[in-house]
Coordinates of C-alpha atoms in Angstrom, one line a residue:
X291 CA 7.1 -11.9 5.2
X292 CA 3.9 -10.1 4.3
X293 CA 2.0 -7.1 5.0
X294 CA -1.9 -6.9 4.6
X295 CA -3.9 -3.1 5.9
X296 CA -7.7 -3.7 6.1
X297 CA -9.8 -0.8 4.9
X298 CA -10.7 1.4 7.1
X299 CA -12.0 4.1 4.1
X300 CA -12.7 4.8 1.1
X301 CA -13.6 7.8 -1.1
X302 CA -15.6 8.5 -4.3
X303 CA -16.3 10.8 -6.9
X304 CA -19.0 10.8 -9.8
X305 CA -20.9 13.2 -11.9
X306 CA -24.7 13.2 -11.7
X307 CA -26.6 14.1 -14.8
X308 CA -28.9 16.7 -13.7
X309 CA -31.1 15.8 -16.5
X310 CA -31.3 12.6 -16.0
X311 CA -35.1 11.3 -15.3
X312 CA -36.4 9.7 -12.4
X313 CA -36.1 6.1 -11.9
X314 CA -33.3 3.1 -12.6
X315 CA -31.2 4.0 -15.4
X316 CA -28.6 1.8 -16.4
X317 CA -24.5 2.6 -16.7
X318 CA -25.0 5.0 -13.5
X319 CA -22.6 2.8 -11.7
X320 CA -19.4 2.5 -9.8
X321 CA -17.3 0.0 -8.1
X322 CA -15.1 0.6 -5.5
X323 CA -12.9 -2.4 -3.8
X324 CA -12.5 -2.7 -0.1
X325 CA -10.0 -5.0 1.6
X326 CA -10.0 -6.9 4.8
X327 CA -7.8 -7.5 7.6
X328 CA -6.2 -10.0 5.7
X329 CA -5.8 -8.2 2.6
X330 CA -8.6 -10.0 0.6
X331 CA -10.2 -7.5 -1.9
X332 CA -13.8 -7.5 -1.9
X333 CA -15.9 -5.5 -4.6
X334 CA -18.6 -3.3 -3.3
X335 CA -20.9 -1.5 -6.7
X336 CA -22.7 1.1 -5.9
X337 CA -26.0 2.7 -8.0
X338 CA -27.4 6.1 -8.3
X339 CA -30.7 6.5 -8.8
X340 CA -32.8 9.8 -9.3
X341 CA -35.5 10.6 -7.3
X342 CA -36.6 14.0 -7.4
X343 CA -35.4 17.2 -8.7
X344 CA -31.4 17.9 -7.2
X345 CA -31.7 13.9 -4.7
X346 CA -30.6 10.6 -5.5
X347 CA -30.5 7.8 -3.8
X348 CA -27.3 5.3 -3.3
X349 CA -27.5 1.7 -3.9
X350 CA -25.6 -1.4 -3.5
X351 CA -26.3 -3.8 -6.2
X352 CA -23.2 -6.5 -6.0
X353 CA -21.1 -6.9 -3.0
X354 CA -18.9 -10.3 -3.1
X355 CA -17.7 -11.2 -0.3
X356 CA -14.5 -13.4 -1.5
X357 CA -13.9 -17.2 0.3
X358 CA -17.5 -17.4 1.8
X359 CA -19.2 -20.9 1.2
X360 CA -22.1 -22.4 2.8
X361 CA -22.0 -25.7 5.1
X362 CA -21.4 -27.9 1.8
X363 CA -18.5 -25.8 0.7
X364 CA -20.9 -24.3 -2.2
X365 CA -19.6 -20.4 -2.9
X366 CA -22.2 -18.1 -2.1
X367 CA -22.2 -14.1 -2.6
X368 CA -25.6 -11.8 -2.4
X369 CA -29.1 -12.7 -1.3
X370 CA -31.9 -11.0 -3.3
X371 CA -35.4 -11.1 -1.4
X372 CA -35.8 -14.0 0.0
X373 CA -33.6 -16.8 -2.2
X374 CA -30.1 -17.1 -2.5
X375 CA -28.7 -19.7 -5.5
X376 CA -32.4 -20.3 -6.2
X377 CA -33.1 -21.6 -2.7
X378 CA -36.1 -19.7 -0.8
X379 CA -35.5 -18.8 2.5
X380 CA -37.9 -18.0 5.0
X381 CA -38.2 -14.3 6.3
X382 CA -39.6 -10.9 5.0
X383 CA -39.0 -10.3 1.4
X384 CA -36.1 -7.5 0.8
X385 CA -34.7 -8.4 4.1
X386 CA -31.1 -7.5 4.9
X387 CA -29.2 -10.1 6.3
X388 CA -25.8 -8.3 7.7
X389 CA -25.0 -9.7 10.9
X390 CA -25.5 -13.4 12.3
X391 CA -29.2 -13.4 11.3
X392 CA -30.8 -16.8 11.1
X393 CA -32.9 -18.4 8.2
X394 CA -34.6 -21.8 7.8
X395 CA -33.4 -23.0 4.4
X396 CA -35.3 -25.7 2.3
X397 CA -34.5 -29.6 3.5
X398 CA -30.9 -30.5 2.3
X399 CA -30.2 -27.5 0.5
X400 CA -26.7 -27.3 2.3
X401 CA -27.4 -25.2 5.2
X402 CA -28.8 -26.4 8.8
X403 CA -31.9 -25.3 9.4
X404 CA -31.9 -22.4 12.1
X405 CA -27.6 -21.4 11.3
X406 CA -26.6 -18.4 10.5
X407 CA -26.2 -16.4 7.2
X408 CA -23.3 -14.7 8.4
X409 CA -22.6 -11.3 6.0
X410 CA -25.0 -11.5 3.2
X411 CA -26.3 -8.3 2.2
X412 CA -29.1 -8.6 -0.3
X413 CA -29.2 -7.0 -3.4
X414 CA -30.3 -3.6 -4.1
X415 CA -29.8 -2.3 -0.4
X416 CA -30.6 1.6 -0.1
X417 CA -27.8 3.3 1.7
X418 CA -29.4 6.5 1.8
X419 CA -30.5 9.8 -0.2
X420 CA -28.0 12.6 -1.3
X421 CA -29.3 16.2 -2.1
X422 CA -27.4 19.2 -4.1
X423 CA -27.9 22.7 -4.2
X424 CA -28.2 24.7 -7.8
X425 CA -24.5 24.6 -7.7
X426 CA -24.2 20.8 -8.0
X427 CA -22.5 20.2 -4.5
X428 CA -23.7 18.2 -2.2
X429 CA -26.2 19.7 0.6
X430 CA -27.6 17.2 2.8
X431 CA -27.5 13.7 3.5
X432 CA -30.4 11.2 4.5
X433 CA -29.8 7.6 5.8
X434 CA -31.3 4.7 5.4
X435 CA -32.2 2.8 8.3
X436 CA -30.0 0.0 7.3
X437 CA -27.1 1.8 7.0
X438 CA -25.5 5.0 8.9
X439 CA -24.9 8.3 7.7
X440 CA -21.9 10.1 9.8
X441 CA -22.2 14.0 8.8
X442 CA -19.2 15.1 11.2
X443 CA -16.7 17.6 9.4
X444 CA -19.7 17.1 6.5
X445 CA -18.9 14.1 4.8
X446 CA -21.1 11.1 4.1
X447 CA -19.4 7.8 5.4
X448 CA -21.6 4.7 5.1
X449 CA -20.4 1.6 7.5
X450 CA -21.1 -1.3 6.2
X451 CA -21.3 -5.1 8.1
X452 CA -19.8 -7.8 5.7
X453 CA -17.2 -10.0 8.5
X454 CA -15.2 -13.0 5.9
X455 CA -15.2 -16.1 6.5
X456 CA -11.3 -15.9 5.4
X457 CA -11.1 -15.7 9.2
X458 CA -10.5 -11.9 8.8
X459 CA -12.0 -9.0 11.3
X460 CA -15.6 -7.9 10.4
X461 CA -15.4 -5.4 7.6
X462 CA -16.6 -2.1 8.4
X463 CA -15.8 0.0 5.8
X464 CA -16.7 4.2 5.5
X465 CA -17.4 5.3 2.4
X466 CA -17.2 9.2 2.0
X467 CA -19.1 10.9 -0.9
X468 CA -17.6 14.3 -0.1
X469 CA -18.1 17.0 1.6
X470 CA -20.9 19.6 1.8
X471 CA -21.0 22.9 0.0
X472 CA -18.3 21.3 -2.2
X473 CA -17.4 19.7 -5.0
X474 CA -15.0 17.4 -3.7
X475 CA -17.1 13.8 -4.2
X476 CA -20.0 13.2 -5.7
X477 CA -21.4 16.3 -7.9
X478 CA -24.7 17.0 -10.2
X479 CA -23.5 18.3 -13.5
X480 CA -25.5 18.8 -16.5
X481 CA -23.5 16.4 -18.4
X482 CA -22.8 12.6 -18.7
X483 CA -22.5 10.4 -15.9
X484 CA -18.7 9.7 -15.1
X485 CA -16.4 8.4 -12.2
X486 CA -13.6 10.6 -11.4
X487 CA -12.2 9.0 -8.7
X488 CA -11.9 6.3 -6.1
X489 CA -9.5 5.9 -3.9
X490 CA -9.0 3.6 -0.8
X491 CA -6.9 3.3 2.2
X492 CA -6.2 -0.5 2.2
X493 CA -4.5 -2.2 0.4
X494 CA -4.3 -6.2 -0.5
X495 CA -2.2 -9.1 0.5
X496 CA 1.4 -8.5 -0.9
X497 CA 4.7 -10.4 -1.1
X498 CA 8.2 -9.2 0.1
X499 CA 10.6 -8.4 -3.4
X500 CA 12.7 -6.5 -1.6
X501 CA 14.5 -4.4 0.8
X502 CA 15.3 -0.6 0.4
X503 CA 17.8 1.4 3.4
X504 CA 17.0 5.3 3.2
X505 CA 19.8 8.2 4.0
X506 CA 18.4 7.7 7.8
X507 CA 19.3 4.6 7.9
X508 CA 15.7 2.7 8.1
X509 CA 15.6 -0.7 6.7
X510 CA 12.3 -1.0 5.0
X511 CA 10.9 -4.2 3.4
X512 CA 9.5 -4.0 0.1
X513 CA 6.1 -5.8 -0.9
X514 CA 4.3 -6.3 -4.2
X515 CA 1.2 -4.3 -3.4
X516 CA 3.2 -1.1 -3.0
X517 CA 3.8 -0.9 0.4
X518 CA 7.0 -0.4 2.5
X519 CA 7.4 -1.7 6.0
X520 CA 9.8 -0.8 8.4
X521 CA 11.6 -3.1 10.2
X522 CA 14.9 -2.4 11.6
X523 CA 17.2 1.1 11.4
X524 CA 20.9 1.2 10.7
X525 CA 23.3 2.7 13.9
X526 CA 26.4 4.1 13.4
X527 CA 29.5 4.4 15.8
X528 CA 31.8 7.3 16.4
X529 CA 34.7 7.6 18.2
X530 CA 36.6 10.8 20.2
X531 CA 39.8 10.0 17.7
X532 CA 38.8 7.9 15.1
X533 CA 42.2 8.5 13.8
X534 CA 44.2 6.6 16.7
X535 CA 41.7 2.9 16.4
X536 CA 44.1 0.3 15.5
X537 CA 43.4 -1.5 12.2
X538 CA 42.8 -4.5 11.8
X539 CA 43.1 -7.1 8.2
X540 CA 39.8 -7.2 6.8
X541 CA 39.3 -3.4 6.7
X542 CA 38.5 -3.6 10.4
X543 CA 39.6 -1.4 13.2
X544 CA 39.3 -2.0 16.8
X545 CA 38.9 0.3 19.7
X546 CA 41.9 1.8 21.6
X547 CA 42.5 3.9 24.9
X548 CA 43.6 7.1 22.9
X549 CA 40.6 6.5 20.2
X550 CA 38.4 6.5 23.0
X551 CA 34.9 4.8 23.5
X552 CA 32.1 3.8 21.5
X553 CA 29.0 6.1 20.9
X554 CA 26.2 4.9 19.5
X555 CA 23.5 7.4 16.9
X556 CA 21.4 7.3 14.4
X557 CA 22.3 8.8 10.8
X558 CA 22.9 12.7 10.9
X559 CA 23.0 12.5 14.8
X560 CA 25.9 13.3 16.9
X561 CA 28.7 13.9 14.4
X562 CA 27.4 10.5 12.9
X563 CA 27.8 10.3 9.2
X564 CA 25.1 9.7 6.6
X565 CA 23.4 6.2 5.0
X566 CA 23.7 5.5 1.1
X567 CA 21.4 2.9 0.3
X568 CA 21.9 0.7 -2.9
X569 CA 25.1 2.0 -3.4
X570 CA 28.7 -0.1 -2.9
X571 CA 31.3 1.2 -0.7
X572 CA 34.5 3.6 -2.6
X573 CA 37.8 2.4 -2.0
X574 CA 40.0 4.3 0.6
X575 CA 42.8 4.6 -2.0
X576 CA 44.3 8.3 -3.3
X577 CA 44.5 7.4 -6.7
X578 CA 46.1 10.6 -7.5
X579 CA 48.9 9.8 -5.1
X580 CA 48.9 6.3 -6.0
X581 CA 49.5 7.6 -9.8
X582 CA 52.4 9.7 -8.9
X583 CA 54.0 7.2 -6.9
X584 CA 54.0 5.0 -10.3
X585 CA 55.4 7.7 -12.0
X586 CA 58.0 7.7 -10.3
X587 CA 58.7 4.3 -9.7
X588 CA 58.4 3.7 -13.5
X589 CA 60.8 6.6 -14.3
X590 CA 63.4 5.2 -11.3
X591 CA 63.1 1.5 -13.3
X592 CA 63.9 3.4 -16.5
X593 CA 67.0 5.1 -14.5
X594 CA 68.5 1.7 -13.4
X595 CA 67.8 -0.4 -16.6
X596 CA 70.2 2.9 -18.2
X597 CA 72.4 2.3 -15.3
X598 CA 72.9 -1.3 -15.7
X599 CA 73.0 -0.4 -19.8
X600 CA 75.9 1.7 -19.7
X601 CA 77.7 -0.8 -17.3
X602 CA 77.2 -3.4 -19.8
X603 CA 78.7 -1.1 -22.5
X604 CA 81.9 -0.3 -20.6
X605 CA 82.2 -3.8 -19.8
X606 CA 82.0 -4.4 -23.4
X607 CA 85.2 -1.6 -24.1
X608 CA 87.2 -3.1 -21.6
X609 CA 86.9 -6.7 -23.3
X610 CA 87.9 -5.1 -26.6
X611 CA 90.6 -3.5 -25.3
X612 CA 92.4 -6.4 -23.8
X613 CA 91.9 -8.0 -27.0

């Protein structure tokens, strides 16, 4: 058994220098993994890059795409301009090639001429501009024409089109930078760049270790990556009198006309007792009466063995006697 959950989002946070100057400067990165329908993690790093006073703009600058291989079997990631592996393609320079777009590659060079380049995304695609206010929060968002901006409920989510050839669903991953008018995301601080956070809502391909019963009775498995998966739930029967069901050996009981009928529920439900997990059934024993009844069967062995004592002893007199 295994349990794989695509990402369907992601969210992160960084700190903008404010003083930073215009232009590429290196270290203003962050890398955020997304995950497919299968579970295969696949690195997306994104760069920020001033432009003008309070608006940057958001690259990506690696994306690997995990399993893909051209017609030869040769792994293949990123296309930059026009050449991928040192192969020239033909097309426009800077193109982006996120869908089933088609390019004639050099004679022999692995691919056939006219096929697809299916989820290559060159490097250094603009996702779009992000502006603050004088407060450092986020005020506006401007997308790229390559990519798509959704400001609903004021957050940035960038989609973008990277399908596997693991034989997973097309990833289209949203990327939220936070939230206008606050600081929730991406901020401009004057201070260092940093990553605060990045979280994600998928996780990768994990491995059952294990199973887990909670106190309402669901069976959950247990996998590797952190997840728990529900699979069955425990019942429980009552009966009118459970008193009067006839038991059985094997600490069974069986159903009777004055214990009445079955009734199935769920833990908690219907008079229906509770689920322990990971713990091992008490005995049904009354040790304290058990005790006292060894007490007392200790103290009536210690009254016969004096019985049988003093018999032996009179025995003994008599002998003397007749001697």
């Amino acid at each position: 058994m295994s349990d794989a959950t695509g990402t369907a989002a992601s969210s992160t946070g960084a700190q903008l220098d404010t003083t930073s100057t215009s232009g590429l400067q290196s270290g203003l990165t962050s890398d955020v993994t997304v995950y497919d329908s299968l579970g295969v993690g696949h690195n997306i790093q994104l760069a920020y890059i001033k432009t003008a006073p309070n608006k940057w703009d958001v690259y990506i600058t690696k994306m690997t795409i995990v399993g893909r291989t051209d017609s030869s079997g040769n792994p293949i990631d990123s296309i930059s301009g026009t050449t991928q592996n040192s192969w020239a393609y033909s097309g426009t320079a800077g193109e982006t090639l996120d869908g089933d777009d088609s390019a004639a590659p050099p004679a022999g060079k692995g691919y056939v001429a006219g096929s697809s380049l299916r989820g290559l995304l060159k490097s250094n695609s603009r996702l779009g501009s992000i502006s603050f206010d004088t407060n450092g929060a986020i005020s506006g968002f401007t997308a790229n024409a390559n990519a798509t901006l959704n400001s609903s409920n004021a957050t940035a989510g960038v989609n973008l089109s990277a399908p596997s050839s693991t034989g997973a669903t097309k990833l289209n991953p949203t990327i939220n930078f936070g939230t206008v008018g606050t600081k929730n995301g991406v901020t401009q601080q004057s201070d260092a760049f940093a990553t605060s956070f990045v979280n994600q809502d998928g996780v990768r391909f994990g491995y059952k270790t294990g199973v887990a019963i909670d106190k309402d009775g669901v069976v959950r498995a247990v996998f590797d990556n952190g997840q728990r998966l529900a699979v069955a739930r425990v019942a429980i029967t009552t009966f009118a009198d459970p008193n009067r069901l006839d038991a059985r050996s094997g600490n069974l009981y069986a159903q009777t006309d004055a214990s009445g009928s079955p009734t199935t529920n769920f833990s908690g439900i219907g008079g229906a007792g509770t689920v322990q997990g990971s713990a091992l059934e008490g005995s049904t024993v009354d040790l304290a009466e058990e005790f006292t009844d060894m007490i007392v069967t200790q103290r009536n062995y210690s009254a016969n063995s004096k019985t049988i004592t003093t018999s032996d002893e009179m025995l003994q007199e008599i002998i003397n006697l007749k001697r």
